[in-house]
PDB file of C-alpha atoms in Angstrom:
ATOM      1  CA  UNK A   1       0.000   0.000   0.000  1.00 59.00           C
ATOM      2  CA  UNK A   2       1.073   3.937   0.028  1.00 65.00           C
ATOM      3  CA  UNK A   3       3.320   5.206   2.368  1.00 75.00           C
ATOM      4  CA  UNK A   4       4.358   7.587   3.651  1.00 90.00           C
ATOM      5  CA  UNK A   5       7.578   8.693   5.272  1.00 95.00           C
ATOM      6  CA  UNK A   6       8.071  10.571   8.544  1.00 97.00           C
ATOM      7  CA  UNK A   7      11.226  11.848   9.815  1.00 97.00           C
ATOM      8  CA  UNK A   8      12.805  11.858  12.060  1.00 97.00           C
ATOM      9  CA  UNK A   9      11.858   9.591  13.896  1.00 96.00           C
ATOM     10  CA  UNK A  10      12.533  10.787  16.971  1.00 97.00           C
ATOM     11  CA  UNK A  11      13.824  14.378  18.311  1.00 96.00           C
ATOM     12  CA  UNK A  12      15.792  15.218  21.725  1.00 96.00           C
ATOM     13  CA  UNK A  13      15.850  19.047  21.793  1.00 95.00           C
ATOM     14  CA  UNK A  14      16.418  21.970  24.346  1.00 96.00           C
ATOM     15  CA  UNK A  15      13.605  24.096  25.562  1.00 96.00           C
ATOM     16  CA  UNK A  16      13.907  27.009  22.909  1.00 97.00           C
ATOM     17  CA  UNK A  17      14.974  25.627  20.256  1.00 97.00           C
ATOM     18  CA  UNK A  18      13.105  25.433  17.201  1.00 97.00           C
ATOM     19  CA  UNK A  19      11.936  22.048  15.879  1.00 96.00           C
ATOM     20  CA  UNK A  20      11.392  20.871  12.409  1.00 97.00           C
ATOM     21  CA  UNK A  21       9.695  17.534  10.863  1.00 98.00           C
ATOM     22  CA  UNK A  22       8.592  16.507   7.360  1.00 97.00           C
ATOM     23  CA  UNK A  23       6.649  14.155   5.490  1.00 97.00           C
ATOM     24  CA  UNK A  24       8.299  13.083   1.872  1.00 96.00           C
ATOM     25  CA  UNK A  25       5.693  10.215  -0.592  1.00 93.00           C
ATOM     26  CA  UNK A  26       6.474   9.182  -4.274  1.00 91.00           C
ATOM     27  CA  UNK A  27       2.885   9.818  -4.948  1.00 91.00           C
ATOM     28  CA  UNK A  28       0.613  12.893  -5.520  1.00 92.00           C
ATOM     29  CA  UNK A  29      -1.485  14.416  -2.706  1.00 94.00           C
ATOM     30  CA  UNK A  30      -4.299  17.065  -2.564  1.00 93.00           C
ATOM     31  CA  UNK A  31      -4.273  17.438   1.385  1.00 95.00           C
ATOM     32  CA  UNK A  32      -1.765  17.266   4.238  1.00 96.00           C
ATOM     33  CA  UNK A  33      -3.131  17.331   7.656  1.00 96.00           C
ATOM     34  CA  UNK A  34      -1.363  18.005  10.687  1.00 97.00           C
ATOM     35  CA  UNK A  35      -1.449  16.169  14.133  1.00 97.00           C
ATOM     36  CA  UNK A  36      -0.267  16.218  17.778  1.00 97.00           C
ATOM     37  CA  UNK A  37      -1.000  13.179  19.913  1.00 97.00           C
ATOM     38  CA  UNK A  38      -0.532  13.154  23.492  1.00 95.00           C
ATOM     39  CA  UNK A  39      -0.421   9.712  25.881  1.00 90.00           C
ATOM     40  CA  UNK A  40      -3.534   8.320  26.223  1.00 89.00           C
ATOM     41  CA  UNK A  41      -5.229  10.672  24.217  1.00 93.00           C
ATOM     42  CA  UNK A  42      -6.428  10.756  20.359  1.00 95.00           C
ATOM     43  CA  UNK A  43      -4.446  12.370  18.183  1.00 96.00           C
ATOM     44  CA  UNK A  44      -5.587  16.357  17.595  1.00 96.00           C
ATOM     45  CA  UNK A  45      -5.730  18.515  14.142  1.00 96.00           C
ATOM     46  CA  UNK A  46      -3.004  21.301  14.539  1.00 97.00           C
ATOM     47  CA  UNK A  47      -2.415  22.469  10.916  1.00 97.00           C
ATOM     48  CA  UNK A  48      -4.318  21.856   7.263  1.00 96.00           C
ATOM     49  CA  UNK A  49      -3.131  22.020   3.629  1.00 96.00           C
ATOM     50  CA  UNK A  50      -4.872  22.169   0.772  1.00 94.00           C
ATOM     51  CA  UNK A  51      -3.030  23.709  -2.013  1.00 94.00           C
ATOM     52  CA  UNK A  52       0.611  23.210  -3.612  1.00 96.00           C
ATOM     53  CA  UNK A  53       2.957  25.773  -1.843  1.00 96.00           C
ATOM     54  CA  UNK A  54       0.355  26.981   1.072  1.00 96.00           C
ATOM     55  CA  UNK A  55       2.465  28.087   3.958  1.00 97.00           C
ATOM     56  CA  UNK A  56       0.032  27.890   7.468  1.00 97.00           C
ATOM     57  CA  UNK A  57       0.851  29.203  10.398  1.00 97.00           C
ATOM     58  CA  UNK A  58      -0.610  28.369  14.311  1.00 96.00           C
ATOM     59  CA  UNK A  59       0.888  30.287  16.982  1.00 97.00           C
ATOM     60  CA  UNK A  60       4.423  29.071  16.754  1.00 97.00           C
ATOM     61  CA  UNK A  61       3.481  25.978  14.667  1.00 98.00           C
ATOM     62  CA  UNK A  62       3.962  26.729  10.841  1.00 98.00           C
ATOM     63  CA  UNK A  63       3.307  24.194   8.400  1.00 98.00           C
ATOM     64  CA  UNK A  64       4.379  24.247   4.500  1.00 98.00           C
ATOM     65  CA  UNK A  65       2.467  21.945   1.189  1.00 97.00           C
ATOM     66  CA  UNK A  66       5.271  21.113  -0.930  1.00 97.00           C
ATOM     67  CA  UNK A  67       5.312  22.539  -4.594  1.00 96.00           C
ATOM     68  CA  UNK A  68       5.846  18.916  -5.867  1.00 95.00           C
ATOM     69  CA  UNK A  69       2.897  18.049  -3.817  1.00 95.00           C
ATOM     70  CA  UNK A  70       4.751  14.794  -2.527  1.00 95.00           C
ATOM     71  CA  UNK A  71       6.253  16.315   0.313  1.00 96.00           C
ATOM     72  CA  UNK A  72       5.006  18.691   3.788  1.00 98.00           C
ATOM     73  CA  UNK A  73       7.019  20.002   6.699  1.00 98.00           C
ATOM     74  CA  UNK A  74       6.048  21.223  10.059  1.00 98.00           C
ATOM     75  CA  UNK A  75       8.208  23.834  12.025  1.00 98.00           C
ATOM     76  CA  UNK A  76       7.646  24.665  15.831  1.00 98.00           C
ATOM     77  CA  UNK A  77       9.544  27.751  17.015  1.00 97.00           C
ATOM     78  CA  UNK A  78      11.034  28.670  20.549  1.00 97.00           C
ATOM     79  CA  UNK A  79       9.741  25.176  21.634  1.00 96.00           C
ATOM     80  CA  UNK A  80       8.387  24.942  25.177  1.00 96.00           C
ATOM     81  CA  UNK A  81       7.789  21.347  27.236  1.00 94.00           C
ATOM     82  CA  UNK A  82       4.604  21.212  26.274  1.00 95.00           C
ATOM     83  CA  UNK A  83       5.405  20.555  22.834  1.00 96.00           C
ATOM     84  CA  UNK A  84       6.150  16.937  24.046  1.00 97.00           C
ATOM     85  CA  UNK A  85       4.109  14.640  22.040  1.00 97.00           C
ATOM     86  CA  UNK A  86       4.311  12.548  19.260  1.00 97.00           C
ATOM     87  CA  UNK A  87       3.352  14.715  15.373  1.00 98.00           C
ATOM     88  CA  UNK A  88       1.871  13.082  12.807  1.00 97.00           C
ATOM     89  CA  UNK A  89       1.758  13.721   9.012  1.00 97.00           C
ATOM     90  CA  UNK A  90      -1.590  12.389   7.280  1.00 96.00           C
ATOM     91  CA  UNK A  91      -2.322  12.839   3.465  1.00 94.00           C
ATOM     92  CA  UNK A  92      -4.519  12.066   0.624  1.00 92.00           C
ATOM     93  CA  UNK A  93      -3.985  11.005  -2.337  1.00 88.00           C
ATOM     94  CA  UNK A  94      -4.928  13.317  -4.908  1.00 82.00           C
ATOM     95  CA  UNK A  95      -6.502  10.084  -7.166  1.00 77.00           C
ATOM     96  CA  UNK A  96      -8.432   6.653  -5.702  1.00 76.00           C
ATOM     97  CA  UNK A  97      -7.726   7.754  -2.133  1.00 77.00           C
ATOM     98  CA  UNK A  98     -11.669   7.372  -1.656  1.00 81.00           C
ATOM     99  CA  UNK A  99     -11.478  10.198   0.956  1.00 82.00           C
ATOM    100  CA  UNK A 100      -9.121   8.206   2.479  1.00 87.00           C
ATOM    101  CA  UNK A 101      -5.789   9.429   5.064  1.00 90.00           C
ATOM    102  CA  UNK A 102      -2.337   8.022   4.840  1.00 92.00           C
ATOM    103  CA  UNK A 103      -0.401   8.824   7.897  1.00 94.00           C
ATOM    104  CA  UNK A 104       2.794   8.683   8.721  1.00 95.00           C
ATOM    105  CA  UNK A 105       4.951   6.713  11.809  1.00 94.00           C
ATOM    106  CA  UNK A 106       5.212   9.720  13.626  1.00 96.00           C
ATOM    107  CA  UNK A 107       7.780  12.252  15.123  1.00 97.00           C
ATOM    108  CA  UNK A 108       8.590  11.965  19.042  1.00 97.00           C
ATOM    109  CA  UNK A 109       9.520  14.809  20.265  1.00 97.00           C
ATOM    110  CA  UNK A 110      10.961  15.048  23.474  1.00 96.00           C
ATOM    111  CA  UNK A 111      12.214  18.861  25.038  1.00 93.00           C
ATOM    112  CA  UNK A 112      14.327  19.127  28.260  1.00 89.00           C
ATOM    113  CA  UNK A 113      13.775  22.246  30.365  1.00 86.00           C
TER     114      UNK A 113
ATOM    115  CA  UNK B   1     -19.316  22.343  19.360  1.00 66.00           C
ATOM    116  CA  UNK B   2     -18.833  18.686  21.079  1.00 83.00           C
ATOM    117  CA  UNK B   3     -16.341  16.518  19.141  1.00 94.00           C
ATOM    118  CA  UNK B   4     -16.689  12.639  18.624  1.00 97.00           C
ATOM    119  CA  UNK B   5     -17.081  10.167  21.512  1.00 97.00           C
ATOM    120  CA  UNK B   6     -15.422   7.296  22.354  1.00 98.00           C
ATOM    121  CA  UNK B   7     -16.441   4.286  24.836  1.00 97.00           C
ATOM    122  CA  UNK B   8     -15.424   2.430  26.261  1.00 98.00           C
ATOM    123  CA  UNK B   9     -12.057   4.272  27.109  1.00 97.00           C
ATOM    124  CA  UNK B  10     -10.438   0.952  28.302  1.00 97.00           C
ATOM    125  CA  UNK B  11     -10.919  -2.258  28.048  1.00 98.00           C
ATOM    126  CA  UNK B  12      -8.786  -5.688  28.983  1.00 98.00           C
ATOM    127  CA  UNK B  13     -10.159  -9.120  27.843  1.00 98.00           C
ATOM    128  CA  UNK B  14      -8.679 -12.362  27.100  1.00 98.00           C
ATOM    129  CA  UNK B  15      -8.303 -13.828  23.448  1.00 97.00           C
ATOM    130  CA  UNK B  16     -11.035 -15.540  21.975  1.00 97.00           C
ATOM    131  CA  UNK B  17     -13.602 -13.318  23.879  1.00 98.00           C
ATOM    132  CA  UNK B  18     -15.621 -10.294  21.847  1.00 98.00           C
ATOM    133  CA  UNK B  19     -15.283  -6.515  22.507  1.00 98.00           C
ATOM    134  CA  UNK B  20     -17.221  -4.013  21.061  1.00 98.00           C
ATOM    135  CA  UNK B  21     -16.614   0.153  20.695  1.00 98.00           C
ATOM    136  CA  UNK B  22     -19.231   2.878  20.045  1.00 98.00           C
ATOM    137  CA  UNK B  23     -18.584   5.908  18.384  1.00 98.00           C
ATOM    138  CA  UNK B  24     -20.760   9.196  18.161  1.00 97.00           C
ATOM    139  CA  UNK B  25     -19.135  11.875  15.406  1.00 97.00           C
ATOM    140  CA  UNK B  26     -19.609  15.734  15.179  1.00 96.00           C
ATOM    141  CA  UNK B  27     -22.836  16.560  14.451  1.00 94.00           C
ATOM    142  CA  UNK B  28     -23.564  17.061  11.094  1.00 93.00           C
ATOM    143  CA  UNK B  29     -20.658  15.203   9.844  1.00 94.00           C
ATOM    144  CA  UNK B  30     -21.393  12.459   7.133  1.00 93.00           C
ATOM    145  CA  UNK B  31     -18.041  10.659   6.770  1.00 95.00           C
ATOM    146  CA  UNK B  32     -16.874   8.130   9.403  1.00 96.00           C
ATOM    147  CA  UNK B  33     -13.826   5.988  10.169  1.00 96.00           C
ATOM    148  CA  UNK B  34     -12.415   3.602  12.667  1.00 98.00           C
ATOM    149  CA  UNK B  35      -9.045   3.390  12.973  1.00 97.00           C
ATOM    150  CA  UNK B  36      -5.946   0.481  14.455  1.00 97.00           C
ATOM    151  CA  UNK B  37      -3.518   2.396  16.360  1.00 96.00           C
ATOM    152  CA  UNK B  38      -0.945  -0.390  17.560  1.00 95.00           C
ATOM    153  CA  UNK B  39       1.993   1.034  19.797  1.00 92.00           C
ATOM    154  CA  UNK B  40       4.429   3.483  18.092  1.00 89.00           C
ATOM    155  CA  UNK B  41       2.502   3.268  14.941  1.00 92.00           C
ATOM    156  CA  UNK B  42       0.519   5.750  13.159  1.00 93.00           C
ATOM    157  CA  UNK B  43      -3.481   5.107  12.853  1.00 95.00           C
ATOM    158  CA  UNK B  44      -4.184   2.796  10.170  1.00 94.00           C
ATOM    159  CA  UNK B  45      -7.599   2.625   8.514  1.00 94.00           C
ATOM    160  CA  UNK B  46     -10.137  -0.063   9.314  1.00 97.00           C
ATOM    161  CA  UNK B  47     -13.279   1.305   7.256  1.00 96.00           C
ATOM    162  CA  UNK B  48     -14.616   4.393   6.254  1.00 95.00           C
ATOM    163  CA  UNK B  49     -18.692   5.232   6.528  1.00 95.00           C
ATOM    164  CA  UNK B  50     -20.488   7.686   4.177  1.00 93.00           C
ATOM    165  CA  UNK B  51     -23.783   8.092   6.100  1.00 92.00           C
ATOM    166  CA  UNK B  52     -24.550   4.246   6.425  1.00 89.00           C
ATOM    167  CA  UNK B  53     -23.027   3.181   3.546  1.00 93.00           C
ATOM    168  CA  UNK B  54     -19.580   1.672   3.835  1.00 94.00           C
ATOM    169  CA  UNK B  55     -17.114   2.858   1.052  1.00 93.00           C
ATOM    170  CA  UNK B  56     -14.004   1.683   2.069  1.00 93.00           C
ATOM    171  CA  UNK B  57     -13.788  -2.029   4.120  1.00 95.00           C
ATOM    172  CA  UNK B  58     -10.675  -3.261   2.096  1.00 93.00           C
ATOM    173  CA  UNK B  59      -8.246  -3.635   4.840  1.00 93.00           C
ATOM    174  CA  UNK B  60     -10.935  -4.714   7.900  1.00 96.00           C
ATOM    175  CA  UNK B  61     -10.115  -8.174   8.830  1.00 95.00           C
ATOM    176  CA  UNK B  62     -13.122  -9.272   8.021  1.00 95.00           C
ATOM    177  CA  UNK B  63     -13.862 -13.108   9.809  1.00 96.00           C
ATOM    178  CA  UNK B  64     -13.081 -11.561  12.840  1.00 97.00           C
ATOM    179  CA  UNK B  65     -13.947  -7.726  12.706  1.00 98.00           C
ATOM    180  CA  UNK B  66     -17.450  -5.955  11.928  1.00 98.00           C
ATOM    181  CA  UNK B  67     -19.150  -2.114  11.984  1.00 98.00           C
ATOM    182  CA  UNK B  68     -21.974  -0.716  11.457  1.00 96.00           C
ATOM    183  CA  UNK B  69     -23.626   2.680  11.247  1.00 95.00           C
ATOM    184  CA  UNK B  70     -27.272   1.750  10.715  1.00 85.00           C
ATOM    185  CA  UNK B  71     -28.864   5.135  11.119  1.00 89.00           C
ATOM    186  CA  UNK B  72     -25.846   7.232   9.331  1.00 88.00           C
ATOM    187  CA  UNK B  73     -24.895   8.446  12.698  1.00 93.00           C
ATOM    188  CA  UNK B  74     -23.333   6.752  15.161  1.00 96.00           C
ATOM    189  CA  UNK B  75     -21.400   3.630  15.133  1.00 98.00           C
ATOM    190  CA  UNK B  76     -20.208   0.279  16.571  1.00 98.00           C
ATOM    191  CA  UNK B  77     -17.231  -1.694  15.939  1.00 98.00           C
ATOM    192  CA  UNK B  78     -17.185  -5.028  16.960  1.00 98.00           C
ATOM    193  CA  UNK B  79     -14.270  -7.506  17.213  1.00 98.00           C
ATOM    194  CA  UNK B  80     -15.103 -11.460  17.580  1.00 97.00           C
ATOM    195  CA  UNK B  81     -13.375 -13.453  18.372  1.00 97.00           C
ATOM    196  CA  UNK B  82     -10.277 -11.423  20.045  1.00 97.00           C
ATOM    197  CA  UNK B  83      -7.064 -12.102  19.254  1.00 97.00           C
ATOM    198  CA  UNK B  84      -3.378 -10.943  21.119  1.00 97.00           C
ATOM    199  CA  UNK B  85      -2.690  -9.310  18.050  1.00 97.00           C
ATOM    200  CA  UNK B  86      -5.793  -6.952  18.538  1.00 97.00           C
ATOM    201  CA  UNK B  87      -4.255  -4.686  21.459  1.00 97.00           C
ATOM    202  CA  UNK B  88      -4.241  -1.495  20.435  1.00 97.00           C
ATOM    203  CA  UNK B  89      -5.520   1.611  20.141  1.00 97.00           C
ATOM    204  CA  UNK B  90      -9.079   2.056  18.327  1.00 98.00           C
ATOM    205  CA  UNK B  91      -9.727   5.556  16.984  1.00 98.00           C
ATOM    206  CA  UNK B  92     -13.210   6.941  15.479  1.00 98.00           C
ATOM    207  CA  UNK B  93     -12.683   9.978  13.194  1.00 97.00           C
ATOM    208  CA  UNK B  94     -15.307  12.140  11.704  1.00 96.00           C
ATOM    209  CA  UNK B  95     -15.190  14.553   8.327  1.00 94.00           C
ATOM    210  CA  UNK B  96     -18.178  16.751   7.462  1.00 92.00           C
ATOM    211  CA  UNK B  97     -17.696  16.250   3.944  1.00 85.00           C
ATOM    212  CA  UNK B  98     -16.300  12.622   2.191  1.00 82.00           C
ATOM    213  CA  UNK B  99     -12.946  13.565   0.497  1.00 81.00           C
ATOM    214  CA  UNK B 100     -12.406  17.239   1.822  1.00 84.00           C
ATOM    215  CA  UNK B 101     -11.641  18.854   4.569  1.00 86.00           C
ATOM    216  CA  UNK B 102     -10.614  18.350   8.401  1.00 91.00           C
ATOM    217  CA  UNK B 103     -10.092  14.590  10.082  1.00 93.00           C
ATOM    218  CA  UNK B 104     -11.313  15.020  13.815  1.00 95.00           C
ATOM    219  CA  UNK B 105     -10.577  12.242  15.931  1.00 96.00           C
ATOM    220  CA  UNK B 106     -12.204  11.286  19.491  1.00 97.00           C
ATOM    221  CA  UNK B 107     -10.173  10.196  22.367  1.00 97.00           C
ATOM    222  CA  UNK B 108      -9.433   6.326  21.599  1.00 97.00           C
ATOM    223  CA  UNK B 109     -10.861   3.046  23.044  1.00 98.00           C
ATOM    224  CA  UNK B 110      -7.367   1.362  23.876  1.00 97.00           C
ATOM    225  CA  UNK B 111      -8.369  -2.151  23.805  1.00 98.00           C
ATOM    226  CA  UNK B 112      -5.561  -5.043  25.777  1.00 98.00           C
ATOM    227  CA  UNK B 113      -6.063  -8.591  25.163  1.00 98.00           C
ATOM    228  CA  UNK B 114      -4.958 -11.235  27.195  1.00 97.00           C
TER     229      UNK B 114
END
């Protein structure tokens, strides 16, 4: 099936520091959605794209649609502890995605005070 | 604007025994889907509901898995028999419009199986 890939994996960074993540596919997509899951919790909607080269910005979150349309990134600025949490990248596919999300493995991110 | 429910939250049972999750989405919306969220994984799709109609079933394990949304609203997933396999994380997400648009998810039934 589609794929997509998430990196990095995993992110060790100092409170302050700004934070960036990105989703990369060899296929086509129409919409990249943004996520932020917590323990325990489902994951929650922080950023959405819907056109080739949209740049979105939420608070200190800003999120980019690639102009190839295979690719997003996510940037956090001045990061704060309670950016700890694990991001997701979901898209979908701009042709027989049914209205259907791929998502990514996710990006733990982990911030020491 | 109340988002979509989730129960149980938790639940343990042993393998072999059934389980089943309920799922209420945003008001209004028409498009529904369950998702498998194993540990360290992203959510993978189960099936996707336009108003009671299913559209997409293609990866639901099917002899041991079933859903429903009879009246186009809410919905039930049901899991018989259980397998250790089946621990994980079972996530109902709701999108006003099929195709377009924002994926809201509710809080997760996390589901361990003994």
């Amino acid at each position: 099936g589609q794929q997509l890939n998430q990196s990095p994996q995993s992110m060790f960074i100092q409170e302050g520091e700004d934070v960036s993540m990105n989703c990369t596919s060899s296929s086509i997509f129409n919409t990249w959605l943004w996520y932020k899951q917590d323990p325990g919790e489902g994951p929650v909607l922080l950023i959405a794209l819907y056109k080739a080269g949209e740049l979105t910005s939420n608070g200190r979150l800003t999120a980019q649609f690639g102009i190839t349309r295979k690719d997003s990134f996510l940037n956090i600025s001045a990061s704060i502890p309670s950016d700890v949490g694990i991001y997701f990248c979901a898209g979908q596919l701009s042709r027989g995605s049914q209205g259907n999300l791929i998502f990514g493995k996710g990006t733990k991110l982990s911030v020491k005070p | 604007e109340a988002g979509v429910a989730q129960s149980p939250r938790y639940k343990i049972i042993e393998k072999r025994q059934s389980v089943a999750f309920w799922c209420n989405p945003i008001s209004g919306h028409a498009t529904l889907y369950w998702y498998q969220q194993i540990l360290g994984q992203g959510p993978k799709l189960l099936i996707q509901f336009q108003n009671n109609g299913v559209v997409d079933d293609s990866q639901l394990p099917k002899d041991r898995f079933s859903a429903e949304r009879l009246k186009g609203v809410d919905s039930t997933l049901k899991i018989q028999p259980a397998k250790l396999e089946d621990s994980a994380v079972y996530l109902c997400a709701s999108r006003l419009v099929r195709g377009a648009g924002e994926l809201f998810f509710g809080e997760g039934s996390r589901l361990t199986v003994l």
